[in-house]
Coordinates of C-alpha atoms and ligand atoms in Angstrom, one line a residue:
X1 CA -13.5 24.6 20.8
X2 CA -12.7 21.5 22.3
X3 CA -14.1 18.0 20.2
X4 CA -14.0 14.5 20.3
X5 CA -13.9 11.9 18.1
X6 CA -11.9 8.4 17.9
X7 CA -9.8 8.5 15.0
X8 CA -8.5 12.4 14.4
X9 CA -7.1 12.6 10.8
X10 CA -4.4 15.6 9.6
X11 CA -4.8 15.8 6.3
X12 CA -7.1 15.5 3.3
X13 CA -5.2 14.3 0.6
X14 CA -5.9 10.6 -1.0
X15 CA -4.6 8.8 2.5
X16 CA -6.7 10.8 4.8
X17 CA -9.5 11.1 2.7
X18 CA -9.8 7.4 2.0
X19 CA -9.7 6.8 5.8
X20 CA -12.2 9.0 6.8
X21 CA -14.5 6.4 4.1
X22 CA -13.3 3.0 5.3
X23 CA -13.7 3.9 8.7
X24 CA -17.5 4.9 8.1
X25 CA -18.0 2.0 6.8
X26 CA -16.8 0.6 9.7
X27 CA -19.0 2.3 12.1
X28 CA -15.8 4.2 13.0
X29 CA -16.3 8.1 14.1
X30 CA -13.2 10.2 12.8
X31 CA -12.7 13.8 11.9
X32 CA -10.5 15.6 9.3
X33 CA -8.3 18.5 9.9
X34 CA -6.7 20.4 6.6
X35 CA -4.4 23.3 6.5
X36 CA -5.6 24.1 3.2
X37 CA -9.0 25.2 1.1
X38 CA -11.3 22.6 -0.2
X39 CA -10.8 24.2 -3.4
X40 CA -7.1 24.2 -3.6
X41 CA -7.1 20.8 -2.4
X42 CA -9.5 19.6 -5.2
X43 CA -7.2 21.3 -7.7
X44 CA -3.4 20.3 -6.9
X45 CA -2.1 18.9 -9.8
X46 CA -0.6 15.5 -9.1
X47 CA -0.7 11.6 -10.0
X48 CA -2.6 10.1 -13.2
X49 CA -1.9 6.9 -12.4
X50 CA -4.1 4.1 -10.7
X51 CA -2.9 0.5 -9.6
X52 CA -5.7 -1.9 -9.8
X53 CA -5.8 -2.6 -5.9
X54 CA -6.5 1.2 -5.8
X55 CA -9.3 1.2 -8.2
X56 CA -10.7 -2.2 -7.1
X57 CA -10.7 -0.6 -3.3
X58 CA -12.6 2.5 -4.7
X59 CA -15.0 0.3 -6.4
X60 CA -15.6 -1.4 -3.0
X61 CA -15.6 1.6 -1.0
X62 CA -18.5 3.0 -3.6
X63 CA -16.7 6.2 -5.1
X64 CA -15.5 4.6 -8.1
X65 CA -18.4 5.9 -10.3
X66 CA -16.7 9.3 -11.6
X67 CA -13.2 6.8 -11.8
X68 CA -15.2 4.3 -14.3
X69 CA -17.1 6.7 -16.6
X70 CA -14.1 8.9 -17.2
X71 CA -10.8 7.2 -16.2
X72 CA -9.1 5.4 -19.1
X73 CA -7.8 1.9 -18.4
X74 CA -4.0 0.9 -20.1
X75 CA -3.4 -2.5 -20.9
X76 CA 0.4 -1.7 -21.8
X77 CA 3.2 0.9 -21.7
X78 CA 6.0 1.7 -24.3
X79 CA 9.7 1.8 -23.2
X80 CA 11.7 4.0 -25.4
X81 CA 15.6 4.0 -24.9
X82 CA 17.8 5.3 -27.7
X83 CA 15.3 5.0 -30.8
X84 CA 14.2 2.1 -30.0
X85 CA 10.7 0.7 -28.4
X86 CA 9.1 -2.1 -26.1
X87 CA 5.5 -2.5 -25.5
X88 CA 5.4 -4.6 -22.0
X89 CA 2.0 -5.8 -21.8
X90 CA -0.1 -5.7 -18.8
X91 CA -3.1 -8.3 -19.0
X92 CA -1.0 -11.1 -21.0
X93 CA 1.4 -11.1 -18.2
X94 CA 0.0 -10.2 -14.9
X95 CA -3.2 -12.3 -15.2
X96 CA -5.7 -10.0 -16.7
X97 CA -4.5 -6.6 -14.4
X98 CA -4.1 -3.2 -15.7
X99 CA -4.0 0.5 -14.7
X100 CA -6.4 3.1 -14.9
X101 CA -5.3 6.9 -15.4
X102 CA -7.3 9.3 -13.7
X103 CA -5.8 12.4 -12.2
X104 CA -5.5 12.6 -8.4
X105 CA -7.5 15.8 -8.0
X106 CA -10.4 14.2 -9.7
X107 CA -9.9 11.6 -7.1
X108 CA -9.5 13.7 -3.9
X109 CA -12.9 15.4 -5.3
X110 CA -14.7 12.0 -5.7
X111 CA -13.9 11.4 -2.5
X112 CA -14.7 14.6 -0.5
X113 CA -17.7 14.6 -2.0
X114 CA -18.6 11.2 -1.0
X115 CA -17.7 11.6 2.7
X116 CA -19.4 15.1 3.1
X117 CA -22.3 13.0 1.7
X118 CA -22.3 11.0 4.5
X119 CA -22.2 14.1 7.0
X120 CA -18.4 13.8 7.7
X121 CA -16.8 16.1 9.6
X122 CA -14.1 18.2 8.1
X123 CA -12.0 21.6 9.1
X124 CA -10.8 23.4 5.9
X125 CA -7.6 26.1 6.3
X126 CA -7.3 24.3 9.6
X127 CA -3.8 24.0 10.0
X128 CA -2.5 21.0 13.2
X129 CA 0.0 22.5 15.3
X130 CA 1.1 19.9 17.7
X131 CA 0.0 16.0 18.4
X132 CA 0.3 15.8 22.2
X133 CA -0.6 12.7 24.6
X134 CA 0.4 9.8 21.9
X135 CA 1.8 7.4 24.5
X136 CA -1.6 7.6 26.6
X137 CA -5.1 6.7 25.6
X138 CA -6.2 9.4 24.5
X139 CA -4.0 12.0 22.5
X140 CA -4.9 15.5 21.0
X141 CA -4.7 17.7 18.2
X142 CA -4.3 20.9 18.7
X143 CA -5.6 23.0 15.8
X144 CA -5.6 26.2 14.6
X145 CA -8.6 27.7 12.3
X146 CA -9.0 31.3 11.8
X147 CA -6.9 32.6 14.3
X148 CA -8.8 30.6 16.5
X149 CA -7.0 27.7 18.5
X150 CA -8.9 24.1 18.7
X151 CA -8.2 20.9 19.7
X152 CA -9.4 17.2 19.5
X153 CA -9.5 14.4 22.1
X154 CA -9.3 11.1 20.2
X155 CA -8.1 7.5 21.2
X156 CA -5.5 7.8 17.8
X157 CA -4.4 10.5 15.3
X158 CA -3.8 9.4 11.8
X159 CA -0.7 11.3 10.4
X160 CA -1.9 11.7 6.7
X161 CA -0.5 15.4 6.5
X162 CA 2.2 14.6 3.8
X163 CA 5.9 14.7 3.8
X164 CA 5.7 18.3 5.4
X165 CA 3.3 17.9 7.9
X166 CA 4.1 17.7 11.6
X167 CA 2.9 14.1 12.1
X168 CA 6.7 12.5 11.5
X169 CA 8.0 15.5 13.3
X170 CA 6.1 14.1 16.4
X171 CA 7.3 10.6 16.7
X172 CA 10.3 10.3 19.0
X173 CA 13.5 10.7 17.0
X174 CA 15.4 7.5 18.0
X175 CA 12.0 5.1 17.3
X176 CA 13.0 5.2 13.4
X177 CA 15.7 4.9 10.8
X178 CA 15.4 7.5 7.7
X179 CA 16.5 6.9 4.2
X180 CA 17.2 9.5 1.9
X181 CA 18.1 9.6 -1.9
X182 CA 18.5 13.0 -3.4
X183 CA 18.8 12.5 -7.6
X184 CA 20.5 15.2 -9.2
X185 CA 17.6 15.8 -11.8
X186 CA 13.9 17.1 -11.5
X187 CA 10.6 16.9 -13.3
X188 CA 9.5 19.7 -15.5
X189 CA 5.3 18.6 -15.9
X190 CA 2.8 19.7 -18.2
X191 CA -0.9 19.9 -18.3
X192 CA -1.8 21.2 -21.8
X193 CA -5.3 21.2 -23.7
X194 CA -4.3 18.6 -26.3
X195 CA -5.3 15.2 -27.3
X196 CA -2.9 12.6 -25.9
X197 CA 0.2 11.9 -29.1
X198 CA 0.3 7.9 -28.0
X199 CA -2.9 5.5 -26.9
X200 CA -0.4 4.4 -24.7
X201 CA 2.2 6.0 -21.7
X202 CA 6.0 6.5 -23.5
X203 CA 9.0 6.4 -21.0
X204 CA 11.5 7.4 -23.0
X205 CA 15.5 7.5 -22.7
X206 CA 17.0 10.3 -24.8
X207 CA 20.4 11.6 -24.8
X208 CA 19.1 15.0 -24.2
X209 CA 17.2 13.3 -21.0
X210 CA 13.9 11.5 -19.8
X211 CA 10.5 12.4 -21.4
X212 CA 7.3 11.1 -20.5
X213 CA 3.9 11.2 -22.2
X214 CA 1.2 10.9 -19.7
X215 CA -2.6 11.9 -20.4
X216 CA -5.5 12.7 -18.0
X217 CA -8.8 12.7 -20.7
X218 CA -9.3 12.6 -24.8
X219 CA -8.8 16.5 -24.7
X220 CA -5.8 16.7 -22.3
X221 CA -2.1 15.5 -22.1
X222 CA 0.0 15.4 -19.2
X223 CA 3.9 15.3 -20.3
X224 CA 6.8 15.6 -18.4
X225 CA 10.7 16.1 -19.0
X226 CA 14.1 15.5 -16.6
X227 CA 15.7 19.1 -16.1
X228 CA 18.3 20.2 -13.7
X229 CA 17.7 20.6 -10.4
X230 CA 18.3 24.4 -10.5
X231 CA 16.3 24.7 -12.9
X232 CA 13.4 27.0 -13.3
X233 CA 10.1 27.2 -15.1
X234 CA 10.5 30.8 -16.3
X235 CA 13.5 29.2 -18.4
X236 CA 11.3 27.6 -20.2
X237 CA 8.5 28.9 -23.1
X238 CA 5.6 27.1 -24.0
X239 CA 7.6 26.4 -27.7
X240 CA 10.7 25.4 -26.2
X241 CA 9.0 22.9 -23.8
X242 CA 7.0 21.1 -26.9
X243 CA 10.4 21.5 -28.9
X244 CA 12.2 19.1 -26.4
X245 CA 9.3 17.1 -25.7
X246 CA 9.3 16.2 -29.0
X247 CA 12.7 15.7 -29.7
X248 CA 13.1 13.3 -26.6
X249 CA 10.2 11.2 -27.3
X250 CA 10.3 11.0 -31.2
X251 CA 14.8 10.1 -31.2
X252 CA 14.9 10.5 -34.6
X253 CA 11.4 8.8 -35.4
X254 CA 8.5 10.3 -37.3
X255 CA 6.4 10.2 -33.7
X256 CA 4.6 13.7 -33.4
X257 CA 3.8 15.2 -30.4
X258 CA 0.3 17.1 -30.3
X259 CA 0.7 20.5 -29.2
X260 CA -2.1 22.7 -27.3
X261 CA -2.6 25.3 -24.6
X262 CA -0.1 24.9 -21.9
X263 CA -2.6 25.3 -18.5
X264 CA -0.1 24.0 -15.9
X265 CA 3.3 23.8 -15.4
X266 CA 6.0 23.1 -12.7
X267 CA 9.5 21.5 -11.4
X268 CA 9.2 19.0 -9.2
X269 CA 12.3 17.8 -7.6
X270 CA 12.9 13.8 -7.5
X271 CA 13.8 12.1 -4.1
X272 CA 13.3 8.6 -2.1
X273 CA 12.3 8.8 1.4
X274 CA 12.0 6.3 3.7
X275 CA 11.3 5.8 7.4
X276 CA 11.1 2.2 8.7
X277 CA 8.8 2.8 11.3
X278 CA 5.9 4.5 11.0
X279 CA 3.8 4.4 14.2
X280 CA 4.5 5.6 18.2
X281 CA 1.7 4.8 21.0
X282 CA -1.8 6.4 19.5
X283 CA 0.0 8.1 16.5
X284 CA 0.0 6.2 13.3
X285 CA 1.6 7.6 10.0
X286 CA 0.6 6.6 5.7
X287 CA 1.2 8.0 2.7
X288 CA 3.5 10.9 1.9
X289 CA 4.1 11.4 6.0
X290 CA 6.6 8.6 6.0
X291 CA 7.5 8.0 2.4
X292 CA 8.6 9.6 -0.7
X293 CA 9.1 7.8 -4.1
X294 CA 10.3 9.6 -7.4
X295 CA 7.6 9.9 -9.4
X296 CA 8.7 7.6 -12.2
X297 CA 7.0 4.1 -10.8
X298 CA 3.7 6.0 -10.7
X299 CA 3.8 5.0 -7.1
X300 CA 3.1 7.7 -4.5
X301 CA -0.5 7.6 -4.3
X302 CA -1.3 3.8 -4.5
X303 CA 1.0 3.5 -1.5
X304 CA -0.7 6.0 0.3
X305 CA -3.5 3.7 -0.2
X306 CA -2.0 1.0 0.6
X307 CA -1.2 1.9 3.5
X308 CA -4.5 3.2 4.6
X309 CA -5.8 -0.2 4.2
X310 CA -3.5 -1.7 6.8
X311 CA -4.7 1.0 9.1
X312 CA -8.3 1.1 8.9
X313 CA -8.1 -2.9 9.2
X314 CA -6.3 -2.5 12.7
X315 CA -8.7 0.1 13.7
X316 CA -11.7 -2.2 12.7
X317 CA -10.0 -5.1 14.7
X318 CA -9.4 -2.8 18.0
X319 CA -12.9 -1.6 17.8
X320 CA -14.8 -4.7 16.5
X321 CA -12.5 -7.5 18.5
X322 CA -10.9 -5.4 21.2
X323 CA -7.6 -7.4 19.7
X324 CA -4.3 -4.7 19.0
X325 CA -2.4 -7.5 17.1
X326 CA -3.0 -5.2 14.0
X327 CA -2.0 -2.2 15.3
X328 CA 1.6 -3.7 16.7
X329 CA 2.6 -5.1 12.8
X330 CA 0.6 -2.2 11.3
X331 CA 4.6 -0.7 10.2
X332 CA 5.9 -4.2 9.3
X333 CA 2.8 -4.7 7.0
X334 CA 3.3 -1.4 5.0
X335 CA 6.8 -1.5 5.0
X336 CA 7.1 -5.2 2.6
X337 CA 5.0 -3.0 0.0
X338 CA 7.1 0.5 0.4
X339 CA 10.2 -0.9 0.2
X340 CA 9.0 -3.1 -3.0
X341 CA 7.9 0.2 -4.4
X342 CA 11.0 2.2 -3.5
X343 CA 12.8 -0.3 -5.6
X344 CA 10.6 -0.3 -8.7
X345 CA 10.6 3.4 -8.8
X346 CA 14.3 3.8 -7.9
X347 CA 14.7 1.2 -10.8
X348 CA 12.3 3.1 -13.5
X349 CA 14.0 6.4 -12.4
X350 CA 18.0 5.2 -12.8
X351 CA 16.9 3.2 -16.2
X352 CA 15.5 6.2 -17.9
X353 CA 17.0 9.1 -16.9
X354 CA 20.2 10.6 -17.9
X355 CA 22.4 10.5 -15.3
X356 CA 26.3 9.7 -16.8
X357 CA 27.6 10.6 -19.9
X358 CA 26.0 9.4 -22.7
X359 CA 28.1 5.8 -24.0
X360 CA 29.8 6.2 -20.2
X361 CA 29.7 2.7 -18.7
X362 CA 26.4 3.3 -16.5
X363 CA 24.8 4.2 -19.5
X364 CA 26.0 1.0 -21.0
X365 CA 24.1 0.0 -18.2
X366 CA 21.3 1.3 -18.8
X367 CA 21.1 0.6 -22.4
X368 CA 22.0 -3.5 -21.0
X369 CA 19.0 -3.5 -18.8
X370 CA 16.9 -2.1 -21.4
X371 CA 17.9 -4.6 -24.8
X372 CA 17.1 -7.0 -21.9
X373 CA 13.1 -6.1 -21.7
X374 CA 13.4 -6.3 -25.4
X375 CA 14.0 -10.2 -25.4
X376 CA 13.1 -11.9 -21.6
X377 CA 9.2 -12.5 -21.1
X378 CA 10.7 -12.9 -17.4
X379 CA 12.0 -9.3 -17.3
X380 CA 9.0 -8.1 -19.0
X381 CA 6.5 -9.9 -16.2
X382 CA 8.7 -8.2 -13.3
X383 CA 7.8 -4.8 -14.8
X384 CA 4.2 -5.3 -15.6
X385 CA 3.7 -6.8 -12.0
X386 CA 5.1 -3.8 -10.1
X387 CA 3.8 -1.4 -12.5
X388 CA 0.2 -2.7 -12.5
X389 CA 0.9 -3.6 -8.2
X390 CA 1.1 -6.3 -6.7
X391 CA -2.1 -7.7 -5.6
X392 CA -0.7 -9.6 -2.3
X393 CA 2.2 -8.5 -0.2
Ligands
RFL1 P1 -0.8 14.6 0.3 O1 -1.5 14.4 -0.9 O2 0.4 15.4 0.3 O3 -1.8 15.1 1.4 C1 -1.4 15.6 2.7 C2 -2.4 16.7 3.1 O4 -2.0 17.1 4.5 C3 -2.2 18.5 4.5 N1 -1.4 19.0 5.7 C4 -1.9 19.4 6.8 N2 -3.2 19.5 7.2 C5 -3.4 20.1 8.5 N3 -2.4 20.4 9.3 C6 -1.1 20.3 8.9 N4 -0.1 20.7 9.8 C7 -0.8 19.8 7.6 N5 0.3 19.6 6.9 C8 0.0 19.1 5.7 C9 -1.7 19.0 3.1 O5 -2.2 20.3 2.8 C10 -2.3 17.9 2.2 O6 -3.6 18.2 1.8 O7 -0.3 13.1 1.0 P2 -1.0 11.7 0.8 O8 -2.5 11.7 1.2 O9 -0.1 10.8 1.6 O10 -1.0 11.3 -0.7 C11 0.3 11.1 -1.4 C12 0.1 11.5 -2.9 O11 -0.4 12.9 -2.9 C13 1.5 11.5 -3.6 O12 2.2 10.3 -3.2 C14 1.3 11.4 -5.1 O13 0.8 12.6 -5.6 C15 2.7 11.1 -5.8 N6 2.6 11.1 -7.3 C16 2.1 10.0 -8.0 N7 1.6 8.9 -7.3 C17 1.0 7.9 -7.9 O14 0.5 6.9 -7.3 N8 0.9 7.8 -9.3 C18 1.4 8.9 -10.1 O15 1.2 8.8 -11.3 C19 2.1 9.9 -9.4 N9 2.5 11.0 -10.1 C20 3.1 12.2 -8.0 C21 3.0 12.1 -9.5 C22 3.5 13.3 -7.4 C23 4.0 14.4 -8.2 N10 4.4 15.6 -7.5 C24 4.0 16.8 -7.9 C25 5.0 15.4 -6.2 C26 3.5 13.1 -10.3 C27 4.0 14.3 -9.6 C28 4.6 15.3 -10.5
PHB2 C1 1.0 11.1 -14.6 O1 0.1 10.9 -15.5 O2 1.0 12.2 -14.0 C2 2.0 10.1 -14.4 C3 2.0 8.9 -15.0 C4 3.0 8.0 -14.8 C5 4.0 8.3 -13.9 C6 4.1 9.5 -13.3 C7 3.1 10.5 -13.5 O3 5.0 7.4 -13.7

């Protein structure tokens, strides 16, 4: 089958998805290609955590409705290093932002819905095997669906097919720089049926490691702790995983963690990856495609959209104005906001996770840094403003 269209998108995860929407609303034809089922795309476990310039953009884009009723907005998060807490407050010091948590899946299902709503065209278990033609007009996709080979003639492809997808693969290897930080630690997450232990997120410092308690609704927590990287979940039983959970995040206190029915669980490894430019001819890259941060910033996602807002804006302006100004910068303009977001989460991830010997110097470090949020309203506003986003940049 050969198709047309003028923006061909590969992938349906939060970058793609949103795309597909702000370019309908742009009077902007696009189609989505995804290797995977609708179904397992609606259910991969992932982020819980909103910035505000993501929530705000799904309220303008009309797919916010699901996100209001049931998402929880957080005005704060609690530090824990040691024993010892620090609320940093979000409103008081950012100028009335916050975050909102509401689990990716519910998300990518908001917005799947939304854009078959509008008749969009999608290809499920449609898997893009090659990019070709980027430095004409008009490049292709070339598709595979059923053991049946495809393609699509469009005038650009939007690489939105995640850090394993073959979008990167096809920009020429001397047009970018890559930047790579493996940490020697992973995440073991949770999904359990229990009612969230704190009203609040916990980051928490604990000799034994990192904990965090994360939640996704009034009946569910999310909770994760650092393990080795070699590490693996049949290690682990349900009672052992609550055991450490609670040991990490109480230090000593009387803080209880609620225990339920363990419904998900798995190791995720921690890395920051970075390429510093993310665009060749007709082929533009967002999201997970051309940048990884470790989980611990709550980042991933809200760049993804980010970064999708810098592309359907040079889109618009090629198809409204003719004018490719938007297009040329469309790397610079992400890159200001990644490389602000690789250093937030590369600065959450070495602050709270074990890394040196506990009482080594680093961890004097650490322990420095954290007394420091304890009594600096300046420190404290730097973390609320990257954690909530920043609104311009
Ligand atoms: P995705 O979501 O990986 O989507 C890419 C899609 O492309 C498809 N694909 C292909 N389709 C067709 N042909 C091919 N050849 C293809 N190759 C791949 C894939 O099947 C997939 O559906 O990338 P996108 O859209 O850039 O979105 C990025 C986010 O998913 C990611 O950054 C976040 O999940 C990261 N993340 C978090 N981000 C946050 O903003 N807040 C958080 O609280 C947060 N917590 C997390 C996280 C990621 C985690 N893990 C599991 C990595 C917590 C965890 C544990
Ligand atoms: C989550 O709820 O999954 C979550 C929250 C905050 C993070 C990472 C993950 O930093």
């Amino acid at each position: 089958m050969q198709l047309k269209t003028q923006v061909g998108i590969i992938g349906a995860g939060p970058a793609g998805l949103t795309l597909s929407l702000l370019l309908a609303k742009f009077g902007i034809e696009s189609i989505i290609i995804e290797n995977r089922s609708r179904a397992y795309v609606e259910a991969r476990v992932r982020a819980g955590l909103l910035e505000q310039n993501t929530v705000d953009l799904f309220k303008d884009m009309g797919v916010g409705e699901r996100m209001e009723c049931e998402g929880a907005e957080h005005h704060g998060v609690y530090l824990n290093f040691d024993g010892v807490r620090h609320r940093v407050p979000f409103k008081e010091l950012t100028g009335g932002r916050c975050i909102t948590i509401y689990g990716q899946q519910e998300v990518v299902k908001d917005l799947i819905e939304a854009r078959l709503a509008q008749g969009g065209e999608f290809f499920f278990e449609a898997s893009a095997k090659s990019i070709e033609g980027i430095e004409g007009n008009s490049p292709e996709i070339h598709f595979e669906q059923n053991g049946e080979k495809h393609n699509i003639l469009c005038d650009f492809v939007a690489g939105c097919d995640g850090y394993h997808g073959i979008s990167r693969q096809t920009l020429p290897k001397d047009s970018y720089n890559e930047f790579h930080i493996e940490y020697p630690f992973s995440w073991l997450g949770i999904l359990a049926h229990a009612a969230p232990s704190s009203d609040e997120l916990i980051y928490s410092y604990h000799q034994r490691g990192f904990a965090l308690s994360s939640l996704r609704s009034e009946t569910v927590s999310r909770l994760y702790i650092q393990v080795p990287n070699d590490d693996k979940i049949e290690n682990w039983t349900d009672e052992q995983i609550w055991d450490e959970l609670e040991i990490r995040l109480s230090n000593g206190s009387d803080f209880k963690v609620n225990r339920g029915e363990i419904f998900e669980k798995s190791i995720t490894p921690m890395r920051s990856f970075m390429i510093d430019n993310m665009q060749h001819g007709r082929l533009f890259l967002a999201g997970d495609a051309a940048h990884i941060v470790p989980p611990t910033g709550g980042k991933g996602l809200n760049l993804a959209v980010a970064d999708i807002r810098f592309m359907a804006a040079a889109f618009k302006e090629f198809y409204t104005n003719g004018q490719e100004h938007l297009l040329e910068s469309y790397s610079q303009d992400c890159l200001r906001r990644i490389w602000r977001a690789q250093d937030f989460s590369n600065f959450m991830t070495t602050l709270f996770h074990k890394q040196s010997e506990h009482g080594s110097f680093e961890y004097q470090l650490q322990k420095a840094k954290f007394d420091y949020i304890g009594i600096s309203e300046a420190y404290k506003t730097t973390i609320a403003e990257n954690y909530v986003g920043l609104k311009e940049i």
